[in-house]
């Protein structure tokens, strides 16, 4: 089966170029001008053809929390957001800490048949931070990384062992950096606005201490490590310094950390409650600088959908997390590319190629012979974010009503149109 994309501006590793893209089965058969083929055709005139977006940090909630999200609704949301591949975190019920749960998720991926789903296994059994999970069997079943995302591994020796075992199976630890004792029940960034609202604050140091520890372990052991959802200016500096020394560290951040500040918490809207918390302008500017200079390698969503009952409570009792997979590209394009901070090619790298390289999966570039995972966007189309239109069950976004550019028109996975048309 063939599919032809005509007249689009294709974002290639070497830059943008007006080309047609001919797909046969699941591969890019040809990239050239004026391809003529008697097959299904998408006219991409005035549009951009990107390598399929890849998100290495999402929460699909299944198994166990299907009221918040399930693999079908999360996959629909992913392709609507332009994502062809996602990596799902293990804080499900039961926890994804064994090969059985990994296998279940891969089975559901095939049943739903929308985006590609790569499970991330837990570092420790039950995410309890005490005993290593069966990392080898999870990798054999299809896990692409390990993480105790949602909580930090407090025992440094357990973290060391996790890094070493992960390395022996050629996968990385994706580290949730949070000293839970220092957080001590904090629900927002500790600073002026936490004082103003009376909401308990969480120090930057709670994140920074664990970033420094996990980098120190990676440096001492000469292993790789990936730092999740960086939110602090000081954390960016720790990572930048480590990279300058040659430490094998990669790092991610999310749109809410380079767009928002903790001024948003003064509304007491629980959609602003996220972990780590949105911080101050100094942090936001540092995140932007870190993206620009390469300290922060990729942009993820940390898509954390919740049901209304999880959020329609007082702030202290509300669940942490934002639903972000359907807004990530448009927000990132609007606030990073249209503002002149990144080029389109740089943004695409951070949302496609770099994530693929971090977890060592195929994808992230357009070239002849590549897997036909593609996203077609209209960069000039302006619209207002409205969570009522989300495919995700989670409507919990602080970006309702934001005006953005960059509408996803088509998402193509393995040569098949999964969204649009």
mmCIF file of C-alpha atoms in Angstrom, residues 17-414:
data_model
loop_
_atom_site.group_PDB
_atom_site.id
_atom_site.type_symbol
_atom_site.label_atom_id
_atom_site.label_comp_id
_atom_site.label_asym_id
_atom_site.label_seq_id
_atom_site.Cartn_x
_atom_site.Cartn_y
_atom_site.Cartn_z
ATOM 1 C CA UNK A 17 13.201 21.467 1.918
ATOM 2 C CA UNK A 18 10.153 21.396 -0.364
ATOM 3 C CA UNK A 19 9.755 17.738 -1.313
ATOM 4 C CA UNK A 20 7.184 15.069 -1.955
ATOM 5 C CA UNK A 21 7.268 11.989 0.269
ATOM 6 C CA UNK A 22 6.312 8.593 -1.139
ATOM 7 C CA UNK A 23 5.553 5.877 1.396
ATOM 8 C CA UNK A 24 5.194 2.197 0.687
ATOM 9 C CA UNK A 25 3.976 -0.035 3.494
ATOM 10 C CA UNK A 26 5.802 1.263 6.577
ATOM 11 C CA UNK A 27 8.868 2.836 4.932
ATOM 12 C CA UNK A 28 9.731 6.064 3.133
ATOM 13 C CA UNK A 29 10.290 4.887 -0.419
ATOM 14 C CA UNK A 30 11.294 8.199 -1.986
ATOM 15 C CA UNK A 31 11.962 11.866 -1.182
ATOM 16 C CA UNK A 32 11.976 14.004 -4.297
ATOM 17 C CA UNK A 33 10.321 16.842 -6.188
ATOM 18 C CA UNK A 34 7.286 16.227 -8.378
ATOM 19 C CA UNK A 35 6.682 12.565 -7.536
ATOM 20 C CA UNK A 36 3.680 11.237 -9.426
ATOM 21 C CA UNK A 37 2.083 8.033 -8.219
ATOM 22 C CA UNK A 38 -1.411 6.607 -8.573
ATOM 23 C CA UNK A 39 -2.171 6.159 -4.879
ATOM 24 C CA UNK A 40 -3.786 7.868 -1.919
ATOM 25 C CA UNK A 41 -2.428 11.427 -1.785
ATOM 26 C CA UNK A 42 -2.274 14.094 0.898
ATOM 27 C CA UNK A 43 -1.818 17.656 -0.368
ATOM 28 C CA UNK A 44 0.529 19.317 2.123
ATOM 29 C CA UNK A 45 0.794 22.646 0.291
ATOM 30 C CA UNK A 46 1.718 25.341 2.790
ATOM 31 C CA UNK A 47 2.230 22.723 5.493
ATOM 32 C CA UNK A 48 5.288 21.207 7.183
ATOM 33 C CA UNK A 49 6.094 17.504 7.277
ATOM 34 C CA UNK A 50 7.918 16.552 10.474
ATOM 35 C CA UNK A 51 9.384 13.295 11.694
ATOM 36 C CA UNK A 52 6.783 11.792 14.013
ATOM 37 C CA UNK A 53 6.933 13.388 17.445
ATOM 38 C CA UNK A 54 8.179 11.186 20.288
ATOM 39 C CA UNK A 55 7.339 11.643 23.966
ATOM 40 C CA UNK A 56 9.450 9.630 26.391
ATOM 41 C CA UNK A 57 7.511 10.666 29.506
ATOM 42 C CA UNK A 58 3.761 10.048 29.656
ATOM 43 C CA UNK A 59 1.322 8.453 32.070
ATOM 44 C CA UNK A 60 -1.272 6.265 30.333
ATOM 45 C CA UNK A 61 -2.673 5.048 33.695
ATOM 46 C CA UNK A 62 -3.576 1.563 32.458
ATOM 47 C CA UNK A 63 -3.646 -0.894 34.146
ATOM 48 C CA UNK A 64 -5.483 0.166 37.273
ATOM 49 C CA UNK A 65 -6.415 3.816 36.834
ATOM 50 C CA UNK A 66 -8.566 3.690 33.719
ATOM 51 C CA UNK A 67 -10.885 6.352 35.152
ATOM 52 C CA UNK A 68 -8.079 8.859 34.608
ATOM 53 C CA UNK A 69 -6.883 7.524 31.246
ATOM 54 C CA UNK A 70 -6.512 4.238 29.444
ATOM 55 C CA UNK A 71 -4.302 3.099 26.612
ATOM 56 C CA UNK A 72 -6.987 3.742 24.018
ATOM 57 C CA UNK A 73 -7.852 7.287 25.129
ATOM 58 C CA UNK A 74 -4.190 8.097 25.750
ATOM 59 C CA UNK A 75 -3.229 6.817 22.297
ATOM 60 C CA UNK A 76 -5.993 8.896 20.678
ATOM 61 C CA UNK A 77 -4.694 11.939 22.541
ATOM 62 C CA UNK A 78 -1.124 11.155 21.482
ATOM 63 C CA UNK A 79 -1.840 10.978 17.751
ATOM 64 C CA UNK A 80 -4.063 14.064 18.004
ATOM 65 C CA UNK A 81 -1.025 15.826 19.452
ATOM 66 C CA UNK A 82 1.206 14.625 16.608
ATOM 67 C CA UNK A 83 2.971 11.899 18.584
ATOM 68 C CA UNK A 84 3.762 8.650 16.818
ATOM 69 C CA UNK A 85 5.612 7.070 19.761
ATOM 70 C CA UNK A 86 5.271 7.421 23.527
ATOM 71 C CA UNK A 87 6.996 5.882 26.530
ATOM 72 C CA UNK A 88 4.675 5.233 29.469
ATOM 73 C CA UNK A 89 5.753 5.467 33.101
ATOM 74 C CA UNK A 90 5.310 2.545 35.499
ATOM 75 C CA UNK A 91 3.169 4.079 38.267
ATOM 76 C CA UNK A 92 0.128 1.980 37.384
ATOM 77 C CA UNK A 93 -1.778 -0.535 39.520
ATOM 78 C CA UNK A 94 -0.282 -3.085 39.527
ATOM 79 C CA UNK A 95 3.002 -1.264 39.134
ATOM 80 C CA UNK A 96 4.879 -2.021 35.921
ATOM 81 C CA UNK A 97 7.683 -3.769 37.788
ATOM 82 C CA UNK A 98 7.568 -7.150 36.073
ATOM 83 C CA UNK A 99 7.430 -8.733 32.627
ATOM 84 C CA UNK A 100 3.721 -9.554 32.914
ATOM 85 C CA UNK A 101 2.655 -5.904 33.085
ATOM 86 C CA UNK A 102 5.095 -4.937 30.325
ATOM 87 C CA UNK A 103 3.621 -7.689 28.145
ATOM 88 C CA UNK A 104 0.085 -6.527 28.937
ATOM 89 C CA UNK A 105 0.886 -2.966 27.821
ATOM 90 C CA UNK A 106 2.473 -4.209 24.585
ATOM 91 C CA UNK A 107 -0.618 -6.362 23.962
ATOM 92 C CA UNK A 108 -2.888 -3.351 24.466
ATOM 93 C CA UNK A 109 -0.696 -1.314 22.115
ATOM 94 C CA UNK A 110 -1.403 -3.846 19.347
ATOM 95 C CA UNK A 111 -5.138 -3.949 20.157
ATOM 96 C CA UNK A 112 -5.534 -0.176 20.044
ATOM 97 C CA UNK A 113 -3.214 0.169 17.022
ATOM 98 C CA UNK A 114 -2.697 3.942 17.026
ATOM 99 C CA UNK A 115 0.699 5.149 18.273
ATOM 100 C CA UNK A 116 3.681 3.010 19.242
ATOM 101 C CA UNK A 117 3.891 2.478 22.997
ATOM 102 C CA UNK A 118 7.118 1.668 24.810
ATOM 103 C CA UNK A 119 6.737 0.678 28.477
ATOM 104 C CA UNK A 120 9.160 1.997 31.069
ATOM 105 C CA UNK A 121 9.689 -0.485 33.889
ATOM 106 C CA UNK A 122 10.098 0.382 37.536
ATOM 107 C CA UNK A 123 13.524 0.596 39.147
ATOM 108 C CA UNK A 124 12.221 -0.904 42.390
ATOM 109 C CA UNK A 125 9.432 -3.328 43.218
ATOM 110 C CA UNK A 126 6.191 -1.514 43.882
ATOM 111 C CA UNK A 127 8.020 1.820 43.426
ATOM 112 C CA UNK A 128 8.898 1.417 47.097
ATOM 113 C CA UNK A 129 12.597 2.182 46.714
ATOM 114 C CA UNK A 130 13.761 -0.885 48.616
ATOM 115 C CA UNK A 131 14.300 -3.860 46.281
ATOM 116 C CA UNK A 132 15.239 -3.815 42.625
ATOM 117 C CA UNK A 133 12.569 -4.897 40.168
ATOM 118 C CA UNK A 134 13.289 -7.673 37.681
ATOM 119 C CA UNK A 135 14.927 -5.360 35.164
ATOM 120 C CA UNK A 136 16.266 -8.006 32.781
ATOM 121 C CA UNK A 137 12.918 -9.729 32.257
ATOM 122 C CA UNK A 138 11.149 -6.400 31.753
ATOM 123 C CA UNK A 139 13.658 -5.401 29.079
ATOM 124 C CA UNK A 140 13.230 -8.767 27.357
ATOM 125 C CA UNK A 141 9.445 -8.164 27.379
ATOM 126 C CA UNK A 142 9.808 -4.743 25.753
ATOM 127 C CA UNK A 143 10.688 -2.135 28.397
ATOM 128 C CA UNK A 144 12.976 0.556 26.939
ATOM 129 C CA UNK A 145 14.086 2.194 30.212
ATOM 130 C CA UNK A 146 13.504 2.064 33.959
ATOM 131 C CA UNK A 147 12.206 4.729 36.333
ATOM 132 C CA UNK A 148 10.457 5.159 39.654
ATOM 133 C CA UNK A 149 8.809 8.284 38.257
ATOM 134 C CA UNK A 150 6.419 9.858 40.712
ATOM 135 C CA UNK A 151 8.880 9.470 43.548
ATOM 136 C CA UNK A 152 12.638 9.592 43.946
ATOM 137 C CA UNK A 153 14.715 6.554 44.878
ATOM 138 C CA UNK A 154 15.906 7.766 48.269
ATOM 139 C CA UNK A 155 18.445 5.003 48.976
ATOM 140 C CA UNK A 156 21.609 5.943 47.088
ATOM 141 C CA UNK A 157 22.918 2.380 47.017
ATOM 142 C CA UNK A 158 19.655 1.116 45.502
ATOM 143 C CA UNK A 159 19.957 3.865 42.902
ATOM 144 C CA UNK A 160 23.525 2.810 42.174
ATOM 145 C CA UNK A 161 22.462 -0.805 41.710
ATOM 146 C CA UNK A 162 19.585 0.283 39.483
ATOM 147 C CA UNK A 163 21.951 2.216 37.227
ATOM 148 C CA UNK A 164 24.372 -0.695 37.048
ATOM 149 C CA UNK A 165 21.707 -3.298 36.281
ATOM 150 C CA UNK A 166 20.060 -1.024 33.721
ATOM 151 C CA UNK A 167 23.410 -0.517 32.009
ATOM 152 C CA UNK A 168 24.002 -4.265 31.849
ATOM 153 C CA UNK A 169 20.789 -4.543 29.815
ATOM 154 C CA UNK A 170 21.627 -1.474 27.695
ATOM 155 C CA UNK A 171 18.839 0.742 29.032
ATOM 156 C CA UNK A 172 18.895 3.945 31.089
ATOM 157 C CA UNK A 173 17.537 5.068 34.409
ATOM 158 C CA UNK A 174 15.133 7.984 33.967
ATOM 159 C CA UNK A 175 15.439 9.740 37.299
ATOM 160 C CA UNK A 176 12.656 11.493 39.180
ATOM 161 C CA UNK A 177 14.801 13.826 41.253
ATOM 162 C CA UNK A 178 13.051 14.661 44.515
ATOM 163 C CA UNK A 179 14.200 14.401 48.106
ATOM 164 C CA UNK A 180 10.847 13.495 49.629
ATOM 165 C CA UNK A 181 12.022 14.304 53.153
ATOM 166 C CA UNK A 182 12.907 17.831 52.122
ATOM 167 C CA UNK A 183 9.653 18.255 50.196
ATOM 168 C CA UNK A 184 7.894 17.327 53.439
ATOM 169 C CA UNK A 185 4.370 17.677 52.090
ATOM 170 C CA UNK A 186 4.999 20.737 49.929
ATOM 171 C CA UNK A 187 2.528 21.246 47.085
ATOM 172 C CA UNK A 188 3.919 24.344 45.315
ATOM 173 C CA UNK A 189 7.253 26.101 44.869
ATOM 174 C CA UNK A 190 8.503 27.617 48.113
ATOM 175 C CA UNK A 191 8.727 31.375 47.671
ATOM 176 C CA UNK A 192 6.722 34.572 47.684
ATOM 177 C CA UNK A 193 3.588 33.009 46.194
ATOM 178 C CA UNK A 194 3.534 30.075 48.597
ATOM 179 C CA UNK A 195 3.677 32.591 51.444
ATOM 180 C CA UNK A 196 0.979 34.738 49.826
ATOM 181 C CA UNK A 197 -1.401 31.808 49.350
ATOM 182 C CA UNK A 198 -0.558 29.897 52.505
ATOM 183 C CA UNK A 199 0.122 26.775 50.444
ATOM 184 C CA UNK A 200 3.014 24.647 51.723
ATOM 185 C CA UNK A 201 6.118 25.148 49.624
ATOM 186 C CA UNK A 202 8.749 22.791 48.276
ATOM 187 C CA UNK A 203 12.352 24.024 48.034
ATOM 188 C CA UNK A 204 14.313 23.940 44.786
ATOM 189 C CA UNK A 205 16.943 22.100 46.799
ATOM 190 C CA UNK A 206 14.679 19.059 47.017
ATOM 191 C CA UNK A 207 15.120 18.642 43.269
ATOM 192 C CA UNK A 208 18.699 19.885 43.009
ATOM 193 C CA UNK A 209 20.120 17.573 45.675
ATOM 194 C CA UNK A 210 18.844 14.506 43.847
ATOM 195 C CA UNK A 211 19.962 15.778 40.431
ATOM 196 C CA UNK A 212 23.443 16.231 41.897
ATOM 197 C CA UNK A 213 23.386 12.788 43.522
ATOM 198 C CA UNK A 214 22.307 10.930 40.402
ATOM 199 C CA UNK A 215 24.862 12.785 38.291
ATOM 200 C CA UNK A 216 27.537 11.988 40.893
ATOM 201 C CA UNK A 217 26.625 8.298 40.678
ATOM 202 C CA UNK A 218 26.730 8.332 36.888
ATOM 203 C CA UNK A 219 30.092 10.111 36.927
ATOM 204 C CA UNK A 220 31.625 7.787 39.513
ATOM 205 C CA UNK A 221 30.352 4.667 37.757
ATOM 206 C CA UNK A 222 30.981 6.009 34.230
ATOM 207 C CA UNK A 223 27.367 5.249 33.310
ATOM 208 C CA UNK A 224 24.615 7.141 31.534
ATOM 209 C CA UNK A 225 21.714 8.799 33.339
ATOM 210 C CA UNK A 226 18.672 10.805 32.279
ATOM 211 C CA UNK A 227 17.159 13.531 34.457
ATOM 212 C CA UNK A 228 13.378 13.903 34.265
ATOM 213 C CA UNK A 229 11.282 17.111 34.177
ATOM 214 C CA UNK A 230 13.929 19.689 35.162
ATOM 215 C CA UNK A 231 12.289 22.761 36.719
ATOM 216 C CA UNK A 232 14.983 24.749 38.584
ATOM 217 C CA UNK A 233 17.637 27.223 37.486
ATOM 218 C CA UNK A 234 20.129 25.555 39.806
ATOM 219 C CA UNK A 235 19.319 22.127 38.396
ATOM 220 C CA UNK A 236 20.068 23.412 34.904
ATOM 221 C CA UNK A 237 23.442 24.677 36.147
ATOM 222 C CA UNK A 238 24.286 21.327 37.764
ATOM 223 C CA UNK A 239 23.526 19.511 34.496
ATOM 224 C CA UNK A 240 25.418 22.067 32.386
ATOM 225 C CA UNK A 241 28.501 21.712 34.578
ATOM 226 C CA UNK A 242 28.313 17.914 34.451
ATOM 227 C CA UNK A 243 28.084 17.917 30.667
ATOM 228 C CA UNK A 244 31.117 20.205 30.487
ATOM 229 C CA UNK A 245 33.045 17.596 32.514
ATOM 230 C CA UNK A 246 32.003 14.847 30.126
ATOM 231 C CA UNK A 247 29.416 13.157 32.333
ATOM 232 C CA UNK A 248 27.025 11.059 30.235
ATOM 233 C CA UNK A 249 23.868 12.843 31.329
ATOM 234 C CA UNK A 250 20.792 13.830 29.334
ATOM 235 C CA UNK A 251 17.853 15.856 30.588
ATOM 236 C CA UNK A 252 14.289 16.851 29.736
ATOM 237 C CA UNK A 253 11.828 19.578 30.585
ATOM 238 C CA UNK A 254 8.161 20.302 29.869
ATOM 239 C CA UNK A 255 6.214 23.214 28.335
ATOM 240 C CA UNK A 256 4.805 24.346 31.678
ATOM 241 C CA UNK A 257 8.317 24.989 32.973
ATOM 242 C CA UNK A 258 9.339 27.287 30.108
ATOM 243 C CA UNK A 259 5.968 29.058 29.796
ATOM 244 C CA UNK A 260 4.508 29.450 33.300
ATOM 245 C CA UNK A 261 5.633 30.785 36.674
ATOM 246 C CA UNK A 262 4.212 30.147 40.116
ATOM 247 C CA UNK A 263 2.095 33.274 39.793
ATOM 248 C CA UNK A 264 -0.498 30.821 38.470
ATOM 249 C CA UNK A 265 -1.026 29.259 41.902
ATOM 250 C CA UNK A 266 -2.581 32.448 43.268
ATOM 251 C CA UNK A 267 -5.834 31.441 41.534
ATOM 252 C CA UNK A 268 -5.918 28.246 43.640
ATOM 253 C CA UNK A 269 -6.858 26.425 40.419
ATOM 254 C CA UNK A 270 -5.832 22.815 41.034
ATOM 255 C CA UNK A 271 -5.009 22.428 37.332
ATOM 256 C CA UNK A 272 -1.813 24.351 38.220
ATOM 257 C CA UNK A 273 -0.696 21.683 40.713
ATOM 258 C CA UNK A 274 2.133 19.621 39.276
ATOM 259 C CA UNK A 275 5.220 17.777 40.488
ATOM 260 C CA UNK A 276 7.829 19.200 40.390
ATOM 261 C CA UNK A 277 6.028 22.508 40.857
ATOM 262 C CA UNK A 278 6.069 25.402 38.434
ATOM 263 C CA UNK A 279 8.657 27.792 39.845
ATOM 264 C CA UNK A 280 9.758 31.424 39.422
ATOM 265 C CA UNK A 281 10.816 33.648 36.534
ATOM 266 C CA UNK A 282 14.511 32.985 37.188
ATOM 267 C CA UNK A 283 13.811 29.275 36.743
ATOM 268 C CA UNK A 284 11.696 29.780 33.614
ATOM 269 C CA UNK A 285 14.456 31.838 31.990
ATOM 270 C CA UNK A 286 17.076 29.237 32.929
ATOM 271 C CA UNK A 287 14.972 26.457 31.379
ATOM 272 C CA UNK A 288 14.735 28.472 28.164
ATOM 273 C CA UNK A 289 18.499 29.070 28.155
ATOM 274 C CA UNK A 290 19.090 25.361 28.841
ATOM 275 C CA UNK A 291 16.956 24.406 25.858
ATOM 276 C CA UNK A 292 18.735 26.892 23.644
ATOM 277 C CA UNK A 293 22.288 25.877 24.557
ATOM 278 C CA UNK A 294 21.616 22.124 24.615
ATOM 279 C CA UNK A 295 21.875 21.563 28.347
ATOM 280 C CA UNK A 296 18.314 20.276 28.181
ATOM 281 C CA UNK A 297 18.164 17.692 25.427
ATOM 282 C CA UNK A 298 14.476 17.156 24.899
ATOM 283 C CA UNK A 299 10.950 18.331 25.580
ATOM 284 C CA UNK A 300 8.448 15.886 27.060
ATOM 285 C CA UNK A 301 4.883 16.366 28.231
ATOM 286 C CA UNK A 302 4.810 14.455 31.536
ATOM 287 C CA UNK A 303 1.204 13.937 30.432
ATOM 288 C CA UNK A 304 -0.602 13.232 33.711
ATOM 289 C CA UNK A 305 -4.358 12.997 33.131
ATOM 290 C CA UNK A 306 -6.762 12.970 36.073
ATOM 291 C CA UNK A 307 -10.500 12.633 36.492
ATOM 292 C CA UNK A 308 -12.545 15.610 37.657
ATOM 293 C CA UNK A 309 -12.874 14.141 41.154
ATOM 294 C CA UNK A 310 -9.066 14.118 41.494
ATOM 295 C CA UNK A 311 -8.890 17.852 40.838
ATOM 296 C CA UNK A 312 -12.217 19.260 42.076
ATOM 297 C CA UNK A 313 -11.069 19.342 45.686
ATOM 298 C CA UNK A 314 -9.090 21.804 47.790
ATOM 299 C CA UNK A 315 -5.564 22.481 46.539
ATOM 300 C CA UNK A 316 -3.720 20.479 49.183
ATOM 301 C CA UNK A 317 -5.795 17.372 48.467
ATOM 302 C CA UNK A 318 -5.749 17.562 44.669
ATOM 303 C CA UNK A 319 -3.685 15.159 42.577
ATOM 304 C CA UNK A 320 -0.459 16.417 41.013
ATOM 305 C CA UNK A 321 -0.283 16.597 37.234
ATOM 306 C CA UNK A 322 -1.299 18.241 33.983
ATOM 307 C CA UNK A 323 -2.781 16.767 30.817
ATOM 308 C CA UNK A 324 -0.366 17.885 28.116
ATOM 309 C CA UNK A 325 0.080 15.579 25.160
ATOM 310 C CA UNK A 326 -2.454 17.358 22.922
ATOM 311 C CA UNK A 327 -1.031 20.839 23.531
ATOM 312 C CA UNK A 328 2.714 20.249 23.700
ATOM 313 C CA UNK A 329 3.704 20.873 20.089
ATOM 314 C CA UNK A 330 1.611 24.005 19.614
ATOM 315 C CA UNK A 331 2.753 25.486 22.931
ATOM 316 C CA UNK A 332 6.396 24.679 22.202
ATOM 317 C CA UNK A 333 6.204 26.075 18.675
ATOM 318 C CA UNK A 334 4.423 29.235 19.816
ATOM 319 C CA UNK A 335 6.656 30.008 22.792
ATOM 320 C CA UNK A 336 10.012 28.768 21.493
ATOM 321 C CA UNK A 337 10.020 29.075 17.691
ATOM 322 C CA UNK A 338 7.726 32.015 17.001
ATOM 323 C CA UNK A 339 9.511 33.900 19.778
ATOM 324 C CA UNK A 340 12.889 33.265 18.106
ATOM 325 C CA UNK A 341 14.407 31.115 20.855
ATOM 326 C CA UNK A 342 14.714 27.944 18.760
ATOM 327 C CA UNK A 343 14.502 27.236 15.046
ATOM 328 C CA UNK A 344 11.874 24.795 13.840
ATOM 329 C CA UNK A 345 14.605 22.217 13.169
ATOM 330 C CA UNK A 346 15.917 22.614 16.727
ATOM 331 C CA UNK A 347 12.438 22.165 18.181
ATOM 332 C CA UNK A 348 11.803 19.079 16.052
ATOM 333 C CA UNK A 349 15.112 17.639 17.218
ATOM 334 C CA UNK A 350 14.075 18.103 20.855
ATOM 335 C CA UNK A 351 10.664 16.544 20.268
ATOM 336 C CA UNK A 352 11.663 13.719 17.940
ATOM 337 C CA UNK A 353 15.278 12.757 17.248
ATOM 338 C CA UNK A 354 16.748 13.441 20.698
ATOM 339 C CA UNK A 355 14.046 11.502 22.586
ATOM 340 C CA UNK A 356 14.525 8.542 20.240
ATOM 341 C CA UNK A 357 18.256 8.569 20.885
ATOM 342 C CA UNK A 358 17.862 8.850 24.663
ATOM 343 C CA UNK A 359 15.807 5.639 24.950
ATOM 344 C CA UNK A 360 17.363 4.019 21.854
ATOM 345 C CA UNK A 361 14.274 3.506 19.710
ATOM 346 C CA UNK A 362 13.945 3.858 15.940
ATOM 347 C CA UNK A 363 12.539 7.108 14.610
ATOM 348 C CA UNK A 364 13.021 10.831 14.823
ATOM 349 C CA UNK A 365 14.322 11.596 11.316
ATOM 350 C CA UNK A 366 13.061 11.699 7.759
ATOM 351 C CA UNK A 367 15.219 10.009 5.121
ATOM 352 C CA UNK A 368 14.823 7.467 2.357
ATOM 353 C CA UNK A 369 14.350 4.060 3.932
ATOM 354 C CA UNK A 370 13.271 5.431 7.310
ATOM 355 C CA UNK A 371 10.199 4.152 9.084
ATOM 356 C CA UNK A 372 7.223 6.193 7.866
ATOM 357 C CA UNK A 373 6.300 7.897 11.134
ATOM 358 C CA UNK A 374 5.356 11.452 10.167
ATOM 359 C CA UNK A 375 3.457 14.445 11.499
ATOM 360 C CA UNK A 376 1.972 17.097 9.203
ATOM 361 C CA UNK A 377 1.323 20.499 10.766
ATOM 362 C CA UNK A 378 0.029 23.897 9.709
ATOM 363 C CA UNK A 379 2.344 26.320 11.464
ATOM 364 C CA UNK A 380 0.205 29.299 10.476
ATOM 365 C CA UNK A 381 -3.065 28.004 11.885
ATOM 366 C CA UNK A 382 -3.984 29.835 15.069
ATOM 367 C CA UNK A 383 -6.423 28.413 17.596
ATOM 368 C CA UNK A 384 -7.453 28.568 21.243
ATOM 369 C CA UNK A 385 -6.732 25.596 23.497
ATOM 370 C CA UNK A 386 -9.979 24.114 24.784
ATOM 371 C CA UNK A 387 -9.757 21.010 26.945
ATOM 372 C CA UNK A 388 -13.381 20.133 26.190
ATOM 373 C CA UNK A 389 -12.071 19.007 22.797
ATOM 374 C CA UNK A 390 -9.345 16.749 24.232
ATOM 375 C CA UNK A 391 -9.369 13.075 23.311
ATOM 376 C CA UNK A 392 -7.705 12.430 26.665
ATOM 377 C CA UNK A 393 -9.960 11.704 29.613
ATOM 378 C CA UNK A 394 -7.855 14.233 31.520
ATOM 379 C CA UNK A 395 -9.067 17.791 30.980
ATOM 380 C CA UNK A 396 -6.675 19.144 33.615
ATOM 381 C CA UNK A 397 -4.655 21.781 31.763
ATOM 382 C CA UNK A 398 -3.701 25.273 32.933
ATOM 383 C CA UNK A 399 -3.529 26.376 29.283
ATOM 384 C CA UNK A 400 -7.257 26.625 28.549
ATOM 385 C CA UNK A 401 -7.894 29.710 26.446
ATOM 386 C CA UNK A 402 -4.255 30.152 25.393
ATOM 387 C CA UNK A 403 -3.824 31.269 21.790
ATOM 388 C CA UNK A 404 -1.329 29.053 19.974
ATOM 389 C CA UNK A 405 0.005 28.341 16.495
ATOM 390 C CA UNK A 406 0.857 24.978 14.973
ATOM 391 C CA UNK A 407 -2.144 22.775 14.281
ATOM 392 C CA UNK A 408 -1.545 19.048 13.878
ATOM 393 C CA UNK A 409 -3.375 17.960 10.722
ATOM 394 C CA UNK A 410 -2.153 14.379 10.185
ATOM 395 C CA UNK A 411 -0.283 11.813 12.228
ATOM 396 C CA UNK A 412 1.069 8.865 10.236
ATOM 397 C CA UNK A 413 2.389 5.743 11.988
ATOM 398 C CA UNK A 414 4.121 3.006 9.995
#
